PDB file of C-alpha atoms in Angstrom:
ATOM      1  CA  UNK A   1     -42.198 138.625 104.244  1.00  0.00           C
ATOM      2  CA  UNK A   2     -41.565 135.833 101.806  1.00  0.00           C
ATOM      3  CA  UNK A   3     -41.566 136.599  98.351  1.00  0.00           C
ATOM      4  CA  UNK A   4     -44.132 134.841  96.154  1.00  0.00           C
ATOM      5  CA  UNK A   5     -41.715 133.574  93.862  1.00  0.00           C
ATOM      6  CA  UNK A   6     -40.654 131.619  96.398  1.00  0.00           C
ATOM      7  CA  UNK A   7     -43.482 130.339  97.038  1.00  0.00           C
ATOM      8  CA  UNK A   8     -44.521 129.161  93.513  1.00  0.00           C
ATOM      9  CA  UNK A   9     -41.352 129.301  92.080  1.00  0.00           C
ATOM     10  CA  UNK A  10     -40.842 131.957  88.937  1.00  0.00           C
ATOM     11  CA  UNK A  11     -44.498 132.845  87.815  1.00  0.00           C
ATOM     12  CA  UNK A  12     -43.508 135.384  86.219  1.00  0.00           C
ATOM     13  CA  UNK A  13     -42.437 133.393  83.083  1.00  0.00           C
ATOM     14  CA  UNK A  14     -45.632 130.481  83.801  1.00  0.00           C
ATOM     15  CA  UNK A  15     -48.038 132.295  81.395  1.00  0.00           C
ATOM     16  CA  UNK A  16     -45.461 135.036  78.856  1.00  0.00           C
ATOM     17  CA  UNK A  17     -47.031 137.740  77.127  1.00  0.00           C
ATOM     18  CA  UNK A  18     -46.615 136.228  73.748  1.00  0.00           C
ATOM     19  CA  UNK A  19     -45.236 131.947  73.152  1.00  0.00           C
ATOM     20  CA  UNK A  20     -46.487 129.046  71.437  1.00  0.00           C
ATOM     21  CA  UNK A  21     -48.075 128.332  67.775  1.00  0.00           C
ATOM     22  CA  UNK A  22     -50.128 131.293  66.392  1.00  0.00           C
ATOM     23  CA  UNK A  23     -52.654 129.443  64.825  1.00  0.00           C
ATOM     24  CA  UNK A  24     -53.471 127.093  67.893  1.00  0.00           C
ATOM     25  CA  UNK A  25     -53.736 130.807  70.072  1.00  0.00           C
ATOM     26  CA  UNK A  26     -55.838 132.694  66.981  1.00  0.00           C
ATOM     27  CA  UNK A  27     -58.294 129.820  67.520  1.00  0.00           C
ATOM     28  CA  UNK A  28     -58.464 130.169  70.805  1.00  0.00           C
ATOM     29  CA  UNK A  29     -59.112 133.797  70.512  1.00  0.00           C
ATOM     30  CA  UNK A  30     -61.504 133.402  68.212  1.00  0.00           C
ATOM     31  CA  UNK A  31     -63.243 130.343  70.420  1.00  0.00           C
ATOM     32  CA  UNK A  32     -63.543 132.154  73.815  1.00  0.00           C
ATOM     33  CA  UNK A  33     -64.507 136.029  71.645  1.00  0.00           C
ATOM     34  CA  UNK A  34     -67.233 133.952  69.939  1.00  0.00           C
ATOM     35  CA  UNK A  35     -68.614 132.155  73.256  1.00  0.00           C
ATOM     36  CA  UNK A  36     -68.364 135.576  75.077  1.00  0.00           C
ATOM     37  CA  UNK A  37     -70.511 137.687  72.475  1.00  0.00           C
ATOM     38  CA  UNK A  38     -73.071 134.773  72.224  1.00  0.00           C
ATOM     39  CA  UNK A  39     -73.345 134.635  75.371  1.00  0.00           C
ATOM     40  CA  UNK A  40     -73.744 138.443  76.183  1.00  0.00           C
ATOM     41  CA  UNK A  41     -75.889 138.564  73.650  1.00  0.00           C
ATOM     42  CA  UNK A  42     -78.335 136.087  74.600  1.00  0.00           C
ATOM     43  CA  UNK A  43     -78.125 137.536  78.589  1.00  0.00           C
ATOM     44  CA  UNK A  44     -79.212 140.668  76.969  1.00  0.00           C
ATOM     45  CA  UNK A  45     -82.433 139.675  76.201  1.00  0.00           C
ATOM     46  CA  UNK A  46     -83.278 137.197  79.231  1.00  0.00           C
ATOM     47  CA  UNK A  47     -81.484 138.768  82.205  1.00  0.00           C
ATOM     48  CA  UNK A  48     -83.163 142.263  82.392  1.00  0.00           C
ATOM     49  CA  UNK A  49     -80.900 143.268  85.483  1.00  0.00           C
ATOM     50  CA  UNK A  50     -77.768 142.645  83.268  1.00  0.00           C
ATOM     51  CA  UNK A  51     -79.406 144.542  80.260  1.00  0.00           C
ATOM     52  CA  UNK A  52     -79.715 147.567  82.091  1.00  0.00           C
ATOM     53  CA  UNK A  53     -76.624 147.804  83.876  1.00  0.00           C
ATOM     54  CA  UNK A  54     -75.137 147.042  79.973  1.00  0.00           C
ATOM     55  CA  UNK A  55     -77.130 150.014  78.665  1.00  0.00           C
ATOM     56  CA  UNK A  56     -76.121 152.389  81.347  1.00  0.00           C
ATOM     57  CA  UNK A  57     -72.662 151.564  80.751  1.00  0.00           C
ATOM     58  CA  UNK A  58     -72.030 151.471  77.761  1.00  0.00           C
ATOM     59  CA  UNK A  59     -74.329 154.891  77.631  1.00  0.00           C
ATOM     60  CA  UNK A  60     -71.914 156.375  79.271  1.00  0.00           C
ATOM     61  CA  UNK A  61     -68.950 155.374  77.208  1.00  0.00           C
ATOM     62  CA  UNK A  62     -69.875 154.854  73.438  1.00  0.00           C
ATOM     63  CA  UNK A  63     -72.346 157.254  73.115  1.00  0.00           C
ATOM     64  CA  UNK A  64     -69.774 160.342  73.558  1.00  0.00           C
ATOM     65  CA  UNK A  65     -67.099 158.540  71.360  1.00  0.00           C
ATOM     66  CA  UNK A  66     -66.679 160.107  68.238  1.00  0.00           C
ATOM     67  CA  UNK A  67     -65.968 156.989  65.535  1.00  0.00           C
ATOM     68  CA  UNK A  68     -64.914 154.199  65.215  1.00  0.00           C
ATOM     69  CA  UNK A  69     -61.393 154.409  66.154  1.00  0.00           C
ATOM     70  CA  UNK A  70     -62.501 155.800  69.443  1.00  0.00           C
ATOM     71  CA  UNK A  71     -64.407 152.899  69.702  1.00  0.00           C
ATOM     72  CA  UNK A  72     -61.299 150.536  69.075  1.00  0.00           C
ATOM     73  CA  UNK A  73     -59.173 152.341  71.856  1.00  0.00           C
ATOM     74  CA  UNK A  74     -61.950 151.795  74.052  1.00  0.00           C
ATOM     75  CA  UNK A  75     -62.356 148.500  73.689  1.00  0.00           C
ATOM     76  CA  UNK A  76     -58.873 147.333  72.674  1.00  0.00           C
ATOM     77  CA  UNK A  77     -56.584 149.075  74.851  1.00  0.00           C
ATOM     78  CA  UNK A  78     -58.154 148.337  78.520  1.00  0.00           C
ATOM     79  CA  UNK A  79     -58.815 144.636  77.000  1.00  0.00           C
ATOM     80  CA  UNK A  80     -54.463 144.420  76.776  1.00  0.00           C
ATOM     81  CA  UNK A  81     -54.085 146.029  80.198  1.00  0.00           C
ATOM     82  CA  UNK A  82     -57.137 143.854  82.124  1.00  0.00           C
ATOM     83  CA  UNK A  83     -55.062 140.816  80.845  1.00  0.00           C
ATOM     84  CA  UNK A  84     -51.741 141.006  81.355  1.00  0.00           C
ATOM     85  CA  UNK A  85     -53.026 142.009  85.100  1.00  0.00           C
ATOM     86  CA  UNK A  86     -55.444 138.882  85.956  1.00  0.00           C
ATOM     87  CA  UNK A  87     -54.174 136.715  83.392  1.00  0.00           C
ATOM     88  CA  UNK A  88     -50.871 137.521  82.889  1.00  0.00           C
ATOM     89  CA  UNK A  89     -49.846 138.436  86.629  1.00  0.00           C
ATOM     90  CA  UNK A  90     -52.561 137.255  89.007  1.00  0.00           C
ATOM     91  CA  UNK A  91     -53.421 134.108  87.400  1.00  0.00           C
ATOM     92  CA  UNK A  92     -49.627 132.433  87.435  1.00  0.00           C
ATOM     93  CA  UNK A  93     -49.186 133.823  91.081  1.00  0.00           C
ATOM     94  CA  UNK A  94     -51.725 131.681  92.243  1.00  0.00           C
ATOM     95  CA  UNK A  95     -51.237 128.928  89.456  1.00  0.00           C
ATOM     96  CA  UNK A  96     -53.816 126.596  87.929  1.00  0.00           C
ATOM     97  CA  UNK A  97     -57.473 126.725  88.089  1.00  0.00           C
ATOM     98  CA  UNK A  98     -56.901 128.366  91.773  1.00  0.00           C
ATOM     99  CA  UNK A  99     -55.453 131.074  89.996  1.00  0.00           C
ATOM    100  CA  UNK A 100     -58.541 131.273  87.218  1.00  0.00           C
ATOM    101  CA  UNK A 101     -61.226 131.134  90.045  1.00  0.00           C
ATOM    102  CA  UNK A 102     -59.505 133.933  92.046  1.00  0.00           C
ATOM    103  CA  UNK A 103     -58.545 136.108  88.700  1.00  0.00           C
ATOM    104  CA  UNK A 104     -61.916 135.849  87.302  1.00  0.00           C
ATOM    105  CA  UNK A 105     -63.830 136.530  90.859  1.00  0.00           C
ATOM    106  CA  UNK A 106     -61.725 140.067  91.448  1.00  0.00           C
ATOM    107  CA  UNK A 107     -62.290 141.129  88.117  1.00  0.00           C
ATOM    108  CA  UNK A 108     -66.277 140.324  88.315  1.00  0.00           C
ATOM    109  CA  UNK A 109     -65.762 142.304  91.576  1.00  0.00           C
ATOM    110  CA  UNK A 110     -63.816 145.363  89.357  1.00  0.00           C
ATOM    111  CA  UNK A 111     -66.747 145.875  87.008  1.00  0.00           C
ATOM    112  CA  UNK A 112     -69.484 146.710  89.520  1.00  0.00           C
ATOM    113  CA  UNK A 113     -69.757 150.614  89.386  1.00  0.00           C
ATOM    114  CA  UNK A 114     -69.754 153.403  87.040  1.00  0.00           C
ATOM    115  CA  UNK A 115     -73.656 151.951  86.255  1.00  0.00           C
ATOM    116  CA  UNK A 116     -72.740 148.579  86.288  1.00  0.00           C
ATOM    117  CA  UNK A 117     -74.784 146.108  88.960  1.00  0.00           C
ATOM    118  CA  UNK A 118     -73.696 143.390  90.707  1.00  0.00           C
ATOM    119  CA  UNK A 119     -75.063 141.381  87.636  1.00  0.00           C
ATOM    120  CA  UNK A 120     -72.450 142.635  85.999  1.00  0.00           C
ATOM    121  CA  UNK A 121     -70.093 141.497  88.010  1.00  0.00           C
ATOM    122  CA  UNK A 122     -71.258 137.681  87.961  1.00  0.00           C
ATOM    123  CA  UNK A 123     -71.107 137.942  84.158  1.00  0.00           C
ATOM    124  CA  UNK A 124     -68.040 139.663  84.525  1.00  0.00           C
ATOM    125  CA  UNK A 125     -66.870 136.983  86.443  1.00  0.00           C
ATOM    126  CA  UNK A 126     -67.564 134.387  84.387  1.00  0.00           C
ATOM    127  CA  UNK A 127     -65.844 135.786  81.306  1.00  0.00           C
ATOM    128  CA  UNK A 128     -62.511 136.388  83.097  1.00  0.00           C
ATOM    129  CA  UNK A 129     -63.198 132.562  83.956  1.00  0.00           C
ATOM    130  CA  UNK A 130     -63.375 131.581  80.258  1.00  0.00           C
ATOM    131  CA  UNK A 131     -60.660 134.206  79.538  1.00  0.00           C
ATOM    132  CA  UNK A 132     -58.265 132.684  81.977  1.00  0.00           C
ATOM    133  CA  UNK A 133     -59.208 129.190  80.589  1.00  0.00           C
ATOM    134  CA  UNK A 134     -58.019 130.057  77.216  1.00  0.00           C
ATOM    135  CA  UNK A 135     -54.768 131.304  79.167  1.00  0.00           C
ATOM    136  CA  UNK A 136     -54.009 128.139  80.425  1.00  0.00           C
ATOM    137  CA  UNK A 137     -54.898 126.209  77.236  1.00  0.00           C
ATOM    138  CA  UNK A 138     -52.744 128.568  75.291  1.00  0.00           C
ATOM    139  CA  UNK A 139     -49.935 129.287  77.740  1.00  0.00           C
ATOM    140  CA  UNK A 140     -49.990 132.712  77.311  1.00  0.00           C
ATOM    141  CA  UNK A 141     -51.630 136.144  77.849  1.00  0.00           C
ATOM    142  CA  UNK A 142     -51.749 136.966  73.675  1.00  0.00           C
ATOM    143  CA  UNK A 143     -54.815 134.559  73.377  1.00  0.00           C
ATOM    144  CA  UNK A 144     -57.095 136.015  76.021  1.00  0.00           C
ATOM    145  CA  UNK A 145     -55.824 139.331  75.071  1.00  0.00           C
ATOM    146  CA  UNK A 146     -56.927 138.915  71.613  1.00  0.00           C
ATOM    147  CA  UNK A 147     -60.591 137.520  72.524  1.00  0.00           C
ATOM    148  CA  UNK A 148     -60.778 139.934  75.271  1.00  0.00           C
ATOM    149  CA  UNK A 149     -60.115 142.869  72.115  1.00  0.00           C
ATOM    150  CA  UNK A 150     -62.558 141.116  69.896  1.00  0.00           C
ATOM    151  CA  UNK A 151     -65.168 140.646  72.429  1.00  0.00           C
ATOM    152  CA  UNK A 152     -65.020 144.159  73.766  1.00  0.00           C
ATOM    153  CA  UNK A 153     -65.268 144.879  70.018  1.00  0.00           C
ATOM    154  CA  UNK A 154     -68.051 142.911  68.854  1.00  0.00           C
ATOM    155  CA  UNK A 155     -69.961 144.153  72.277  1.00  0.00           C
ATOM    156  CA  UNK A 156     -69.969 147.253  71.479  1.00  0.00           C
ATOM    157  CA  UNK A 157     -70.795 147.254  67.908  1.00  0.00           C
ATOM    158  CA  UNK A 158     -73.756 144.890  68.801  1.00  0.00           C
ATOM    159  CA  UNK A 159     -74.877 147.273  71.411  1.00  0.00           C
ATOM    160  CA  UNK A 160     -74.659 150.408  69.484  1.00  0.00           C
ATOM    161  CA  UNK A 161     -76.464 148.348  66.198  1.00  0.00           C
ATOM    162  CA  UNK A 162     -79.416 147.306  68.338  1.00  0.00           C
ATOM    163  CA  UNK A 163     -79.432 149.333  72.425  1.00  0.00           C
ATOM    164  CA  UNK A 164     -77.781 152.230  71.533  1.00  0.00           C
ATOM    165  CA  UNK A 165     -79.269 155.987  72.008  1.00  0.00           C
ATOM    166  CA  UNK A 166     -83.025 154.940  72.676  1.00  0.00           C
ATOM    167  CA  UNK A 167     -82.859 152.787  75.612  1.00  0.00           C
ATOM    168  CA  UNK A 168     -80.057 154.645  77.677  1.00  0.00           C
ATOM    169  CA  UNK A 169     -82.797 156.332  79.996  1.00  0.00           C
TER     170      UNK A 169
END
């Protein structure tokens, strides 16, 4: 068996946790969170398979938390974990946009079930895709990390504001 690292030299320091200027990976952050929420939030009302596979799962999660720090550990937590696997581990194995097409089609594939549909999935997909393009434009995991967080974050708040309780049948 030949290791990967031999095969694509050492990936493990291609995309590290944290490097490069703050500011150019807060606006990155910021950029791919913002394009994420818009874009759920206009799916939600034109893509009626996606709303209720959103609904059910998020049902099934926020409306048992108990506040709102619940609600950050939910949304924060597996946000820093999803990352540093696809983007962080998966994406520099493979390198490039390769690695972003590859990343971003297993983890589409990793959020079908628990009431999520296989249009789920596709928007799943293309999120990791825009998450693992602000991981190459940033050269590190901290950026996607960040937007994943604030995404997950502004998701849920926006669900709970306007989906919540009432449409969870």
């Amino acid at each position: 068996v030949v290791p990967v690292s031999a095969l694509h030299g050492d990936w493990n320091a291609a995309l590290p946790l944290a490097s490069g200027d703050a500011s150019d990976m807060l606006v990155a952050a910021c950029a791919a969170a913002g394009a994420v929420t818009l874009g759920r939030i206009a799916l939600l009302q034109v893509w009626e398979e996606f709303a209720a596979s959103t609904d059910r799962s998020n049902a099934q999660v926020l409306n048992v938390l108990e506040g709102p720090l619940d609600v950050a550990q939910v949304a924060v937590l597996p946000a820093i974990g999803e990352e540093v696997l696809f983007r962080g581990a998966l994406l520099p194995a493979i390198g490039g946009v390769p690695g972003v097409a590859v990343s971003s089609i297993i983890f589409g594939a990793l959020h079908i079930g628990g009431g999520r549909s296989a249009a789920f999935g596709v928007w799943a997909s293309m999120v990791g895709a825009c998450y693992g393009a602000c991981a190459l434009q940033t050269g590190s995991v901290a950026a996607p990390a960040a937007a994943h967080a604030m995404a997950n974050l502004a998701s849920a708040a926006y669900w709970m504001a306007t989906r919540g309780e009432e449409k969870t049948d």
